[in-house]
PDB file of C-alpha atoms in Angstrom:
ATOM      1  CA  UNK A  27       9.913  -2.862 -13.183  1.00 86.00           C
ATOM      2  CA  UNK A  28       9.861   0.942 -14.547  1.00 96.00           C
ATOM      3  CA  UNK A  29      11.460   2.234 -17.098  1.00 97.00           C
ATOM      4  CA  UNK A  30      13.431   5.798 -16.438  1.00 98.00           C
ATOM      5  CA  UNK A  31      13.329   8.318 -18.766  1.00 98.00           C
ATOM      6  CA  UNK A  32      14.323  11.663 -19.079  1.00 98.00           C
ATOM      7  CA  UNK A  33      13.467  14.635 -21.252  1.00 97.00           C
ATOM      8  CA  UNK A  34      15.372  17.515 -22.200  1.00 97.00           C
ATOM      9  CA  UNK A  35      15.953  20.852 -24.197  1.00 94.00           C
ATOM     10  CA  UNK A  36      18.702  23.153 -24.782  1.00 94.00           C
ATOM     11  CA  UNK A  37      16.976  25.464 -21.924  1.00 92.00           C
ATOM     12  CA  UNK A  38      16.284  22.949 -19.587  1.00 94.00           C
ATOM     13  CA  UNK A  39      15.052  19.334 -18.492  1.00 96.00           C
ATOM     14  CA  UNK A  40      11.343  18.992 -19.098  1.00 95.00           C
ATOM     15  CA  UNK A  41      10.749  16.111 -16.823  1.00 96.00           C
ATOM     16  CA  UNK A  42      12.417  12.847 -15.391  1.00 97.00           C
ATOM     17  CA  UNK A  43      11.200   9.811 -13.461  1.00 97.00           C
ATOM     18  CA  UNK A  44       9.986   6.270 -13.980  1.00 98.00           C
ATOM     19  CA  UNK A  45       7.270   5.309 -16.065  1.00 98.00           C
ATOM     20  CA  UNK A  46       5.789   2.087 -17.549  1.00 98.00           C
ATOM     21  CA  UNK A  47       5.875   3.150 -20.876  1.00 98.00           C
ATOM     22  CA  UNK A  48       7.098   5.529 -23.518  1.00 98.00           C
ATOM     23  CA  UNK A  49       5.111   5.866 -26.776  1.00 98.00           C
ATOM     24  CA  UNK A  50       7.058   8.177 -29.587  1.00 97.00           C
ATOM     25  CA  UNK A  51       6.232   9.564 -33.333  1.00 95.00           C
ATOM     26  CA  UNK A  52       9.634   9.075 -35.008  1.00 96.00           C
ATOM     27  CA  UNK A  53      10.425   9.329 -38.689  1.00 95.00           C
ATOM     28  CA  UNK A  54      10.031   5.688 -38.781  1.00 94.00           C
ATOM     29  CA  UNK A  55       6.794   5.339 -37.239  1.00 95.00           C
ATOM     30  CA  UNK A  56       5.331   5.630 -34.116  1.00 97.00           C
ATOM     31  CA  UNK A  57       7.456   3.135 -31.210  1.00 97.00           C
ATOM     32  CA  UNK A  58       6.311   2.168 -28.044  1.00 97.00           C
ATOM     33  CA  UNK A  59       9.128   1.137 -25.334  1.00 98.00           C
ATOM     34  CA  UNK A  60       8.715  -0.667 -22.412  1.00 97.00           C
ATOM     35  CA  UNK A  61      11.439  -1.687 -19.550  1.00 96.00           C
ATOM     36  CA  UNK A  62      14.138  -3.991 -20.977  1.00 93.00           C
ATOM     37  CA  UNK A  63      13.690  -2.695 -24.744  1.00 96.00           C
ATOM     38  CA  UNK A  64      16.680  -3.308 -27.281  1.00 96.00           C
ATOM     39  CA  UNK A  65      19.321   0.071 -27.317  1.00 97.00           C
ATOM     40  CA  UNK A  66      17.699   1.647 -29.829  1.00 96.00           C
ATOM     41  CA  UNK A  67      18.284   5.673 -31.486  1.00 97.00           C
ATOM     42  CA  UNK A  68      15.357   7.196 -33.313  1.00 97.00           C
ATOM     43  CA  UNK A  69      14.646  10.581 -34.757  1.00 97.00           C
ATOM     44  CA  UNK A  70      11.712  12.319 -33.745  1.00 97.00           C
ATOM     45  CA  UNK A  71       9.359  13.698 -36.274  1.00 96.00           C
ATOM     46  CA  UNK A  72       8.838  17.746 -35.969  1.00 95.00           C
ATOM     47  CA  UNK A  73       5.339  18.433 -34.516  1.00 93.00           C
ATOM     48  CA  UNK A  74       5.646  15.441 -32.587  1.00 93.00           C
ATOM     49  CA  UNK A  75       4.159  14.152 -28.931  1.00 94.00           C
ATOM     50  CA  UNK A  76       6.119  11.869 -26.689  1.00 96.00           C
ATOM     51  CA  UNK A  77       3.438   9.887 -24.567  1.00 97.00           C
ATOM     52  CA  UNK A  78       4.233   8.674 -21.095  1.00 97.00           C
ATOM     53  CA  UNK A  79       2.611   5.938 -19.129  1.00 97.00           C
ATOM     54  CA  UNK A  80       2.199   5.800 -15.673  1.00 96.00           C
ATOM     55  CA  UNK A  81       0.062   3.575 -14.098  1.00 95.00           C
ATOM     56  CA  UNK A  82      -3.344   4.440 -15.209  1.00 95.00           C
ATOM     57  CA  UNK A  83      -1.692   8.025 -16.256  1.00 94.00           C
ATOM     58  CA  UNK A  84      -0.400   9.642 -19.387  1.00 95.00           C
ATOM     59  CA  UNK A  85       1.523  12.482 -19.843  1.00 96.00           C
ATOM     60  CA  UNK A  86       1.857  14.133 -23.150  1.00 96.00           C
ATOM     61  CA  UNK A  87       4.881  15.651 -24.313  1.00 96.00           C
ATOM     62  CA  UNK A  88       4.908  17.972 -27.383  1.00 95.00           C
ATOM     63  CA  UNK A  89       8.047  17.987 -29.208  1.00 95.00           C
ATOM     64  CA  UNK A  90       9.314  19.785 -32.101  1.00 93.00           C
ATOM     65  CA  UNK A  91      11.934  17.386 -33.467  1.00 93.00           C
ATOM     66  CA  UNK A  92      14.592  15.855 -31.103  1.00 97.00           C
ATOM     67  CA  UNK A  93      16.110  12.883 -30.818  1.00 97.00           C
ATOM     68  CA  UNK A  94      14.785   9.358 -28.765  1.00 98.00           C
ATOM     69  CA  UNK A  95      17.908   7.178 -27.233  1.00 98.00           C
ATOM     70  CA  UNK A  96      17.143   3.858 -25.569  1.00 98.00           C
ATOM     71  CA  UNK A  97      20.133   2.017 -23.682  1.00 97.00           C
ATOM     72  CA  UNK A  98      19.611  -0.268 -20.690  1.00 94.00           C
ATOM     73  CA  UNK A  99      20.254   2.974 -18.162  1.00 94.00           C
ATOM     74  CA  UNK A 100      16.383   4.167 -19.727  1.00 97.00           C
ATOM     75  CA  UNK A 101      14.743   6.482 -22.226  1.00 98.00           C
ATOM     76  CA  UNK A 102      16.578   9.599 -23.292  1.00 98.00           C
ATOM     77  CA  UNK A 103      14.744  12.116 -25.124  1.00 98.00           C
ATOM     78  CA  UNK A 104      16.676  15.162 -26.435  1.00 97.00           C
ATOM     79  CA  UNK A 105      14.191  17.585 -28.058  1.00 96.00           C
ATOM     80  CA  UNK A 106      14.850  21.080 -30.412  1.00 93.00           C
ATOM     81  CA  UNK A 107      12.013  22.306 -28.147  1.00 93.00           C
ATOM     82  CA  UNK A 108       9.592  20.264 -25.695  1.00 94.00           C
ATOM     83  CA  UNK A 109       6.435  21.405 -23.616  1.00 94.00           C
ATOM     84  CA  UNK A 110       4.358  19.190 -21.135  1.00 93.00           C
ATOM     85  CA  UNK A 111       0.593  19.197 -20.675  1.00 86.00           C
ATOM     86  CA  UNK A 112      -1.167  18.170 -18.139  1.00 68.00           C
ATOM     87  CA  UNK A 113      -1.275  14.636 -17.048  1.00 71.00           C
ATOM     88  CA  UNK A 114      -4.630  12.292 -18.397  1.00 69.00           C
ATOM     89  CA  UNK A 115      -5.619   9.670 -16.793  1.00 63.00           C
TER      90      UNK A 115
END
């Protein structure tokens, strides 16, 4: 069961789609959700990376400060600014 999550910047959504897991630097540490997590809103650190899981693939998101809202619907990420690398496996 995947978890949806999308990420976005005043210019424009970086990506969206359903992944397994989220890992997150916030100013509280770094968080890992996976599907069914607790609503949860965290504040992302500036210099950041957002990691996505997919299957046996990661993609890294760098983010300069943002925002990181969990609810049952998924994984919002609202970032300052927000650039995506190519995915690792």
């Amino acid at each position: 069961m995947p978890i949806r999550v999308a990420i976005v910047s005043p210019e424009r959504e970086v990506w969206s789609g359903d992944a397994d897991m989220v890992i997150a630097r916030t100013t509280e540490g770094e968080i890992g959700v996976l599907p069914r997590h607790v609503p949860l809103l965290g504040v992302l650190v500036q210099g950041g990376e957002v990691r996505i899981k997919i299957g046996n693939e990661t993609l890294t998101v760098a983010v300069d400060g943002g925002f990181l809202s969990v609810t049952d619907q998924g994984v919002s990420i609202l970032a300052e600014h927000a650039t995506l690398s190519t995915p690792t496996t």
